[in-house]
Coordinates of C-alpha atoms in Angstrom, one line a residue:
M1 CA -8.6 -4.4 -13.4
D2 CA -9.3 -6.0 -9.9
E3 CA -7.1 -6.2 -6.7
R4 CA -6.2 -9.9 -7.4
G5 CA -3.4 -9.5 -9.9
S6 CA -3.8 -10.4 -13.6
Y7 CA -2.1 -7.1 -14.7
F8 CA 1.1 -5.7 -16.1
N9 CA 4.2 -7.3 -15.3
E10 CA 2.8 -9.7 -12.7
G11 CA 3.8 -13.4 -13.2
I12 CA 6.8 -13.0 -15.4
G13 CA 9.2 -14.2 -12.7
K14 CA 12.0 -16.7 -13.4
D15 CA 10.3 -17.8 -16.6
G16 CA 10.4 -14.3 -18.2
P17 CA 12.8 -13.6 -21.1
F18 CA 15.3 -11.7 -18.7
D19 CA 16.9 -12.8 -15.6
R20 CA 17.9 -9.2 -14.6
L21 CA 17.7 -8.1 -11.1
R22 CA 14.5 -6.3 -10.4
E23 CA 14.4 -2.6 -9.3
E24 CA 13.4 -2.2 -5.6
C25 CA 11.1 0.7 -4.9
G26 CA 11.3 4.4 -4.9
V27 CA 10.0 7.2 -2.3
F28 CA 9.6 10.9 -2.9
G29 CA 8.7 13.4 -0.1
V30 CA 7.8 17.1 0.1
F31 CA 7.3 19.5 2.9
G32 CA 6.3 23.1 2.6
Y33 CA 5.6 23.3 -1.3
A34 CA 2.3 24.8 -2.4
D35 CA 1.4 22.1 -5.2
A36 CA 3.1 19.1 -3.4
A37 CA 1.1 16.6 -5.3
S38 CA 2.3 17.8 -8.8
L39 CA 5.9 18.0 -7.6
T40 CA 5.7 14.5 -6.3
Y41 CA 4.2 13.2 -9.7
Y42 CA 7.2 14.4 -11.5
G43 CA 9.6 13.1 -8.9
L44 CA 8.0 9.8 -9.1
H45 CA 8.0 9.7 -12.7
T46 CA 11.8 10.1 -12.5
L47 CA 12.1 7.2 -10.2
Q48 CA 9.9 5.0 -12.4
H49 CA 12.9 2.7 -13.1
R50 CA 12.7 1.7 -9.5
G51 CA 9.1 0.2 -9.7
E52 CA 6.6 -0.2 -12.3
E53 CA 3.9 -2.2 -10.6
S54 CA 2.1 0.5 -8.6
S55 CA 2.4 4.0 -7.6
G56 CA 0.7 6.3 -5.1
I57 CA 0.6 9.7 -3.5
C58 CA -0.7 11.0 -0.1
T59 CA -0.9 14.6 0.7
S60 CA -1.9 16.7 3.6
D61 CA -2.9 20.3 4.2
G62 CA -2.1 20.2 7.9
R63 CA -5.6 19.1 8.7
A64 CA -6.6 16.2 6.4
F65 CA -5.2 13.7 4.0
S66 CA -5.9 13.2 0.4
Y67 CA -4.5 10.2 -1.5
H68 CA -4.9 7.9 -4.4
R69 CA -3.0 4.9 -5.4
G70 CA -3.1 2.4 -8.5
M71 CA -1.6 -0.4 -10.3
G72 CA 0.7 0.7 -13.2
L73 CA 3.1 3.3 -14.2
V74 CA 2.7 6.9 -12.6
K75 CA 1.4 8.4 -16.0
E76 CA -1.3 5.7 -15.9
V77 CA -2.4 6.1 -12.3
F78 CA -2.5 9.9 -12.3
D79 CA -3.9 12.6 -14.6
K80 CA -4.7 16.3 -13.9
D81 CA -8.0 15.7 -12.2
R82 CA -6.6 13.2 -9.8
L83 CA -3.7 15.5 -8.9
D84 CA -5.8 18.4 -8.4
S85 CA -7.8 16.5 -5.9
L86 CA -4.7 16.0 -3.9
I87 CA -4.6 19.0 -1.8
G88 CA -1.7 20.1 0.5
D89 CA 1.7 21.6 0.8
R90 CA 3.2 18.2 1.9
A91 CA 3.2 14.7 0.4
I92 CA 4.8 11.4 0.2
G93 CA 4.9 9.1 -3.0
H94 CA 6.0 5.7 -4.0
V95 CA 6.6 3.5 -6.9
R96 CA 6.7 -0.1 -6.2
Y97 CA 7.9 -3.5 -7.6
S98 CA 6.9 -6.1 -5.1
T99 CA 8.9 -9.3 -4.4
S100 CA 7.5 -9.8 -0.9
G101 CA 3.8 -9.1 -0.4
D102 CA 1.3 -9.8 -3.2
S103 CA 0.9 -7.9 -6.4
R104 CA -2.5 -6.1 -5.4
L105 CA -3.8 -2.7 -5.0
T106 CA -4.1 -3.1 -1.1
N107 CA -0.2 -3.3 -1.0
A108 CA 0.3 -0.1 -3.1
Q109 CA 1.9 2.6 -1.1
P110 CA 1.9 5.0 0.6
L111 CA -0.2 3.0 3.0
V112 CA -2.9 5.1 4.9
F113 CA -4.3 4.5 8.3
K114 CA -6.7 6.1 10.9
T115 CA -5.4 6.1 14.4
R116 CA -6.7 7.5 17.7
D117 CA -4.2 10.4 17.2
G118 CA -5.2 11.3 13.6
D119 CA -4.1 10.2 10.1
L120 CA -0.9 8.2 9.5
S121 CA 0.8 7.4 6.1
V122 CA 3.8 5.4 5.4
A123 CA 6.0 4.9 2.3
T124 CA 9.2 2.8 2.3
N125 CA 12.0 1.3 0.1
G126 CA 13.7 -1.7 1.4
N127 CA 12.8 -4.8 3.6
I128 CA 12.4 -5.4 7.3
V129 CA 14.1 -8.8 7.9
N130 CA 12.3 -9.4 11.2
A131 CA 8.9 -8.2 10.0
P132 CA 7.4 -11.6 10.2
A133 CA 8.3 -12.1 14.0
I134 CA 7.1 -8.6 14.8
R135 CA 3.7 -9.2 12.9
R136 CA 3.1 -12.3 14.8
E137 CA 3.6 -10.7 18.2
L138 CA 1.3 -7.7 17.2
E139 CA -1.4 -10.0 16.0
Q140 CA -1.2 -11.8 19.3
K141 CA -1.8 -8.6 21.0
G142 CA -4.9 -7.7 18.8
S143 CA -3.5 -6.0 15.8
I144 CA -5.4 -6.7 12.4
F145 CA -3.3 -6.4 9.4
Q146 CA -5.0 -5.0 6.2
T147 CA -2.0 -5.7 3.9
T148 CA 0.8 -8.4 3.2
S149 CA 3.4 -5.8 3.1
D150 CA 5.8 -5.6 6.0
T151 CA 5.7 -1.8 5.8
E152 CA 2.4 -2.0 7.7
V153 CA 4.4 -3.4 10.7
I154 CA 6.0 0.2 11.6
A155 CA 2.5 1.8 11.3
H156 CA 1.0 -0.7 13.9
L157 CA 4.0 -0.2 16.3
I158 CA 3.5 3.6 16.1
A159 CA -0.3 3.4 16.5
R160 CA 0.0 1.1 19.6
S161 CA 2.5 3.5 21.3
E162 CA 1.2 5.8 24.0
A163 CA 4.0 8.3 23.4
D164 CA 4.0 11.2 20.9
V165 CA 4.5 10.4 17.3
V166 CA 8.2 11.3 17.1
T167 CA 9.1 9.2 20.3
A168 CA 6.9 6.3 19.1
A169 CA 8.5 6.4 15.6
K170 CA 12.0 6.1 17.3
E171 CA 10.8 3.2 19.5
A172 CA 9.3 1.5 16.3
L173 CA 12.5 2.0 14.2
R174 CA 14.7 0.6 17.1
Q175 CA 12.8 -2.7 16.7
L176 CA 13.3 -3.1 13.1
V177 CA 16.1 -5.1 11.5
G178 CA 17.0 -4.6 7.8
G179 CA 17.5 -2.0 5.2
F180 CA 14.9 0.8 4.9
A181 CA 14.2 4.4 3.9
F182 CA 11.0 5.5 5.4
L183 CA 8.8 8.6 4.9
I184 CA 6.2 8.8 7.6
M185 CA 3.4 11.5 7.5
T186 CA 1.0 12.5 10.0
N187 CA -1.6 15.5 9.5
D188 CA 0.9 18.0 10.6
R189 CA 4.4 16.3 10.6
L190 CA 6.7 14.6 8.2
L191 CA 9.3 12.2 9.5
V192 CA 12.3 10.9 7.4
A193 CA 14.4 8.0 8.6
S194 CA 17.2 5.7 7.3
D195 CA 18.2 2.4 8.8
P196 CA 21.3 2.4 10.9
H197 CA 23.5 1.0 8.0
G198 CA 22.2 3.2 5.3
L199 CA 21.4 0.3 3.2
R200 CA 18.8 1.9 1.0
P201 CA 19.5 5.4 -0.5
L202 CA 17.6 8.7 0.4
A203 CA 18.6 12.1 -0.5
M204 CA 17.4 15.5 0.7
G205 CA 17.1 18.6 -1.4
R206 CA 15.5 22.1 -1.2
I207 CA 13.5 24.4 -3.2
G208 CA 13.2 27.8 -1.6
D209 CA 11.8 27.0 1.8
A210 CA 10.5 23.6 0.9
Y211 CA 12.3 20.5 1.5
I212 CA 12.4 17.4 -0.9
F213 CA 13.2 13.9 -0.3
S214 CA 14.0 11.1 -2.9
S215 CA 15.5 7.7 -3.3
E216 CA 17.8 9.1 -5.9
S217 CA 19.3 12.7 -6.4
C218 CA 18.2 12.5 -10.1
A219 CA 14.5 13.2 -9.1
L220 CA 15.7 16.2 -7.2
D221 CA 17.4 17.6 -10.2
A222 CA 14.2 16.7 -12.3
V223 CA 11.9 19.1 -10.0
G224 CA 14.6 21.7 -9.8
A225 CA 15.6 21.1 -6.2
E226 CA 19.1 21.8 -4.9
F227 CA 20.8 18.7 -3.5
I228 CA 21.7 19.2 0.3
R229 CA 22.9 15.7 1.5
A230 CA 22.1 12.2 2.0
I231 CA 20.1 11.1 5.1
E232 CA 22.6 9.6 7.5
P233 CA 22.1 6.0 8.8
G234 CA 20.2 5.9 12.1
E235 CA 19.0 9.5 11.3
L236 CA 15.3 10.7 12.0
L237 CA 14.5 14.2 10.4
V238 CA 11.3 15.8 11.9
F239 CA 9.5 18.4 10.0
D240 CA 6.5 20.4 11.6
E241 CA 5.3 23.9 12.3
M242 CA 8.4 24.5 14.3
G243 CA 10.7 23.9 11.3
C244 CA 13.2 21.1 10.7
R245 CA 15.2 19.0 13.4
S246 CA 17.6 16.2 13.0
E247 CA 17.5 13.5 15.7
R248 CA 18.8 9.9 16.1
F249 CA 17.0 6.7 16.7
A250 CA 20.1 4.6 16.4
P251 CA 23.9 5.4 16.2
I252 CA 25.6 4.8 12.9
E253 CA 26.6 1.3 12.7
R254 CA 28.8 -0.1 9.9
R255 CA 27.9 2.1 6.9
A256 CA 26.8 -0.2 4.1
L257 CA 24.9 1.2 1.2
C258 CA 23.8 -1.4 -1.3
A259 CA 26.7 -1.8 -3.9
M260 CA 24.1 -2.7 -6.5
E261 CA 22.9 0.9 -6.5
F262 CA 26.2 1.7 -8.2
I263 CA 26.5 -1.1 -10.3
Y264 CA 23.1 -1.4 -11.7
F265 CA 20.0 0.2 -10.0
A266 CA 20.4 3.9 -9.8
R267 CA 20.3 6.1 -12.7
P268 CA 23.7 7.3 -14.1
D269 CA 22.8 11.0 -13.4
S270 CA 22.2 10.2 -9.7
Q271 CA 24.8 10.8 -6.9
M272 CA 25.5 8.7 -3.9
H273 CA 28.4 8.7 -1.4
D274 CA 29.3 12.0 -3.1
M275 CA 30.0 10.1 -6.3
N276 CA 28.2 10.5 -9.7
L277 CA 27.0 7.1 -10.7
H278 CA 28.2 7.5 -14.4
T279 CA 31.7 8.4 -13.2
A280 CA 31.7 5.4 -10.8
R281 CA 30.6 2.9 -13.6
K282 CA 33.2 4.4 -15.9
R283 CA 35.9 3.6 -13.4
M284 CA 34.5 0.2 -12.8
G285 CA 34.9 -0.4 -16.7
K286 CA 38.4 0.9 -16.5
Q287 CA 39.4 -1.3 -13.6
L288 CA 37.8 -4.2 -15.4
A289 CA 40.0 -3.4 -18.3
Q290 CA 43.1 -3.4 -16.2
E291 CA 42.1 -6.8 -14.7
S292 CA 41.0 -8.6 -17.8
Y293 CA 42.0 -7.0 -21.1
V294 CA 41.4 -9.1 -24.2
E295 CA 42.2 -8.4 -27.8
A296 CA 39.1 -7.3 -29.8
D297 CA 37.8 -5.1 -32.6
I298 CA 34.9 -3.4 -30.7
V299 CA 33.6 -2.8 -27.1
S300 CA 29.8 -2.8 -26.5
G301 CA 27.6 -2.6 -23.5
V302 CA 24.3 -4.2 -22.7
P303 CA 22.0 -1.1 -22.6
D304 CA 21.3 0.7 -20.6
S305 CA 22.9 0.2 -17.2
S306 CA 26.3 -1.2 -18.7
I307 CA 26.9 1.5 -21.3
S308 CA 29.0 3.6 -18.7
A309 CA 31.2 0.7 -17.9
A310 CA 31.6 -0.2 -21.5
I311 CA 32.8 3.4 -22.3
G312 CA 35.2 3.2 -19.3
Y313 CA 36.6 -0.1 -20.7
A314 CA 37.0 1.3 -24.3
E315 CA 38.8 4.4 -23.0
A316 CA 41.2 2.3 -20.9
T317 CA 42.0 -0.1 -23.8
G318 CA 41.9 2.0 -26.8
I319 CA 39.5 -0.5 -28.4
P320 CA 36.5 1.6 -30.1
Y321 CA 33.3 1.6 -28.3
E322 CA 30.4 0.8 -30.6
M323 CA 26.6 0.6 -30.2
G324 CA 26.5 -3.1 -30.8
M325 CA 23.1 -3.6 -29.3
I326 CA 19.9 -1.5 -29.2
K327 CA 17.2 -1.4 -26.5
S328 CA 13.6 -0.7 -27.6
K329 CA 12.2 2.4 -25.8
Y330 CA 8.7 1.2 -26.4
S331 CA 8.6 -2.6 -25.4
G332 CA 7.5 -1.6 -21.7
R333 CA 6.3 -4.3 -19.5
T334 CA 5.4 -7.7 -20.9
F335 CA 1.5 -8.0 -20.6
I336 CA 0.8 -11.4 -22.1
Q337 CA 3.4 -14.3 -22.5
P338 CA 1.4 -17.4 -23.0
S339 CA 4.0 -19.6 -24.3
Q340 CA 7.7 -20.3 -24.2
E341 CA 8.1 -19.2 -27.8
L342 CA 6.7 -15.8 -26.9
R343 CA 8.8 -15.5 -23.9
E344 CA 11.9 -16.1 -26.1
Q345 CA 10.6 -13.6 -28.6
G346 CA 10.4 -11.0 -25.7
V347 CA 14.2 -10.9 -25.8
K348 CA 14.2 -9.6 -29.4
M349 CA 11.5 -7.2 -28.5
K350 CA 13.7 -5.5 -25.9
L351 CA 17.1 -6.0 -27.3
S352 CA 18.5 -6.3 -30.9
A353 CA 22.1 -6.6 -32.3
V354 CA 23.3 -4.2 -34.7
R355 CA 24.4 -6.4 -37.5
S356 CA 26.4 -3.8 -39.6
V357 CA 28.4 -3.0 -36.3
V358 CA 29.2 -6.4 -35.0
E359 CA 29.4 -8.6 -38.1
G360 CA 32.9 -10.0 -38.7
K361 CA 34.0 -8.3 -35.5
R362 CA 35.6 -9.7 -32.2
V363 CA 33.3 -8.1 -29.5
V364 CA 34.0 -7.3 -25.9
L365 CA 30.4 -7.3 -24.3
I366 CA 30.2 -5.5 -21.1
D367 CA 27.4 -6.3 -18.7
D368 CA 26.7 -5.3 -15.1
S369 CA 26.0 -8.6 -13.5
I370 CA 25.0 -12.3 -14.2
V371 CA 22.2 -13.7 -12.3
R372 CA 20.8 -16.9 -13.6
G373 CA 22.8 -16.8 -16.9
T374 CA 19.8 -17.2 -19.2
T375 CA 20.1 -13.5 -20.4
S376 CA 23.8 -13.7 -21.0
R377 CA 23.4 -16.8 -23.0
R378 CA 20.6 -15.2 -25.1
I379 CA 22.7 -12.1 -25.8
V380 CA 25.7 -14.0 -26.8
K381 CA 23.7 -16.0 -29.2
M382 CA 22.1 -12.8 -30.5
L383 CA 25.6 -11.4 -31.3
R384 CA 26.7 -14.6 -32.8
D385 CA 23.5 -14.7 -35.0
A386 CA 24.4 -11.1 -36.1
G387 CA 27.8 -12.2 -37.4
A388 CA 30.2 -11.6 -34.4
T389 CA 33.3 -13.8 -34.9
E390 CA 34.0 -13.7 -31.0
V391 CA 32.2 -12.7 -28.0
H392 CA 34.2 -12.0 -24.9
L393 CA 32.1 -11.3 -21.9
R394 CA 33.2 -9.0 -19.2
I395 CA 31.1 -8.4 -16.0
A396 CA 31.7 -5.1 -14.1
S397 CA 31.0 -6.5 -10.8
P398 CA 32.1 -9.7 -8.8
P399 CA 30.2 -13.0 -9.3
F400 CA 26.7 -12.6 -7.6
K401 CA 26.5 -15.7 -5.4
H402 CA 24.2 -14.7 -2.5
P403 CA 20.7 -13.5 -2.1
C404 CA 19.9 -10.1 -0.8
F405 CA 17.6 -9.7 2.1
Y406 CA 17.5 -6.0 2.1
G407 CA 15.0 -5.1 -0.7
I408 CA 16.3 -6.4 -3.9
D409 CA 14.5 -9.2 -5.7
T410 CA 17.3 -11.9 -5.8
P411 CA 16.6 -15.6 -6.3
D412 CA 17.4 -18.4 -4.0
S413 CA 21.2 -19.1 -4.1
N414 CA 20.3 -22.3 -5.9
D415 CA 19.1 -20.3 -8.8
L416 CA 22.2 -18.0 -8.8
I417 CA 24.5 -19.5 -11.5
A418 CA 27.8 -18.2 -9.9
S419 CA 26.9 -19.8 -6.5
S420 CA 27.3 -23.3 -7.9
H421 CA 29.6 -22.8 -11.1
S422 CA 33.1 -21.6 -11.5
V423 CA 33.9 -18.8 -14.0
E424 CA 35.0 -21.4 -16.6
E425 CA 31.8 -23.4 -16.2
I426 CA 29.7 -20.1 -16.6
C427 CA 31.6 -19.1 -19.7
S428 CA 30.8 -22.5 -21.3
L429 CA 27.2 -22.4 -20.2
V430 CA 26.5 -18.7 -21.8
G431 CA 28.5 -19.7 -24.9
A432 CA 31.1 -16.9 -24.6
D433 CA 34.7 -17.2 -25.9
S434 CA 36.0 -15.8 -22.5
L435 CA 34.4 -14.4 -19.3
A436 CA 35.9 -12.4 -16.6
F437 CA 34.3 -10.6 -13.6
L438 CA 35.6 -7.5 -11.8
S439 CA 37.1 -8.4 -8.5
H440 CA 35.8 -7.7 -5.2
E441 CA 38.8 -5.2 -4.4
G442 CA 38.5 -3.7 -7.8
T443 CA 34.9 -2.9 -7.4
V444 CA 35.4 -1.1 -4.2
E445 CA 38.4 0.9 -5.4
A446 CA 36.5 1.9 -8.6
I447 CA 33.5 3.2 -6.8
G448 CA 35.4 5.1 -4.3
G449 CA 33.5 8.0 -2.9
A450 CA 33.3 9.7 0.5
F451 CA 33.6 6.6 2.5
A452 CA 36.3 4.7 0.7
K453 CA 38.4 4.2 3.8
E454 CA 35.5 2.4 5.6
K455 CA 34.8 -1.3 5.4
N456 CA 34.1 -2.2 1.7
G457 CA 34.2 1.4 1.0
G458 CA 31.0 1.9 3.1
L459 CA 29.1 -0.5 0.8
C460 CA 27.1 -3.7 1.3
M461 CA 28.8 -6.4 -0.8
A462 CA 26.8 -9.4 0.8
C463 CA 25.5 -10.6 -2.5
F464 CA 29.1 -11.1 -3.4
D465 CA 30.8 -12.1 -0.2
R466 CA 28.0 -13.2 2.1
D467 CA 29.0 -10.6 4.8
Y468 CA 25.6 -9.5 5.9
P469 CA 25.7 -6.3 7.8
T470 CA 22.8 -7.4 10.1
E471 CA 21.6 -10.5 11.7
L472 CA 19.3 -12.6 9.6
A473 CA 16.4 -14.6 10.9
A474 CA 15.7 -18.0 9.3
E475 CA 12.5 -16.5 7.6
A476 CA 14.7 -13.9 5.9
K477 CA 15.3 -16.6 3.3
T478 CA 11.9 -16.2 1.9
L479 CA 11.9 -12.5 1.8
G480 CA 12.8 -10.0 -1.0
C481 CA 11.6 -6.3 -1.1
G482 CA 9.0 -6.1 1.8
C483 CA 7.7 -2.6 0.7

């Protein structure tokens, strides 16, 4: 397994059997826990759905770093001996799926650097929109980049500063535009930061006197940590021998947590905006039922992310919820797909219709989104082949029309079926008997949460309405997840 690629899920892209949105990345941090590496391992394992390409852990004992990174799942990269070699009571960890930056070991995080002031390690989830411009400026000043990941930009900005690391981090963060959740570790400090819009999620918990940080609260639960709160937009938390303090590198601008976290990405047992994800998705399903009821015999959801919405739709309509589709737990990543025939077979490897449930039935099929439309078409055909007499497709989000520049792998708008086709045209293309999407207003109302009275309920809905919360450079069109 070399650093050039040729492993695991690399190369699937748009020609793969599914057109699902790719999970972003996940970060996990620990400060003040004796066996920080093991705790981080379990946290990253819980966040595995956010990135399957690479994983890594860097620890510190207050004097020196120990770290290991590798390509693959957390359980493939780490074993007991590896974890035992990672010494220290503080750690940062990362699981990655790359969309910007090559699929290679050098881009695996946490990134680790030697600076004149000591060691520096960085892990992030998100995308820095203006990273290419900053990178060019730094290279002109003599910086030599070791990776193609835009996460490296902040390390160079911090290393070049003559200020102390906290001040340097603030100065660096103020230069960045985009969505990001950073964990930055030196030999004796841990810094935690969220972008001024809070586009990428980051939660804080506690075990005794130790502080824990995670992209999702479900990982805090998994390691026995008590959830305290989410990191505020524009906030910088500093942990050192003096304890913990909260500072600001920027004021809270328009709050805009990614709506796709609620719709698709986050696990249903996570909590964001003081709202449980399963509950929010059930409410989206109920709202969808109010907006687009159709007579049918059963309701079924595309596993796993659409199950909650399907339950909500069934409860609201009184139509029985049935497990009309099964997802294989063991299909994993697609290693080799040398032909179109095998790529098509990949659908059946991961999803299958339950003939005894759908045969002779009118089925309401709930899904969370439609990207290119190829997956929806294959699933509708699968249900018809299993004997469904009607398939009514209901989507628990608005039409996905515009690319994301803040850390989600989305295609160019030309590849997004909703950007160039009406609902009626999409319905015909996917072969459904009817099709309806949840309205923009219905999505915001259903999600609710602590910031329901703010614009879009404190959510970024740019992939639906093109209202991007930050300025976008022309180069942003080529970017996905920069971590």
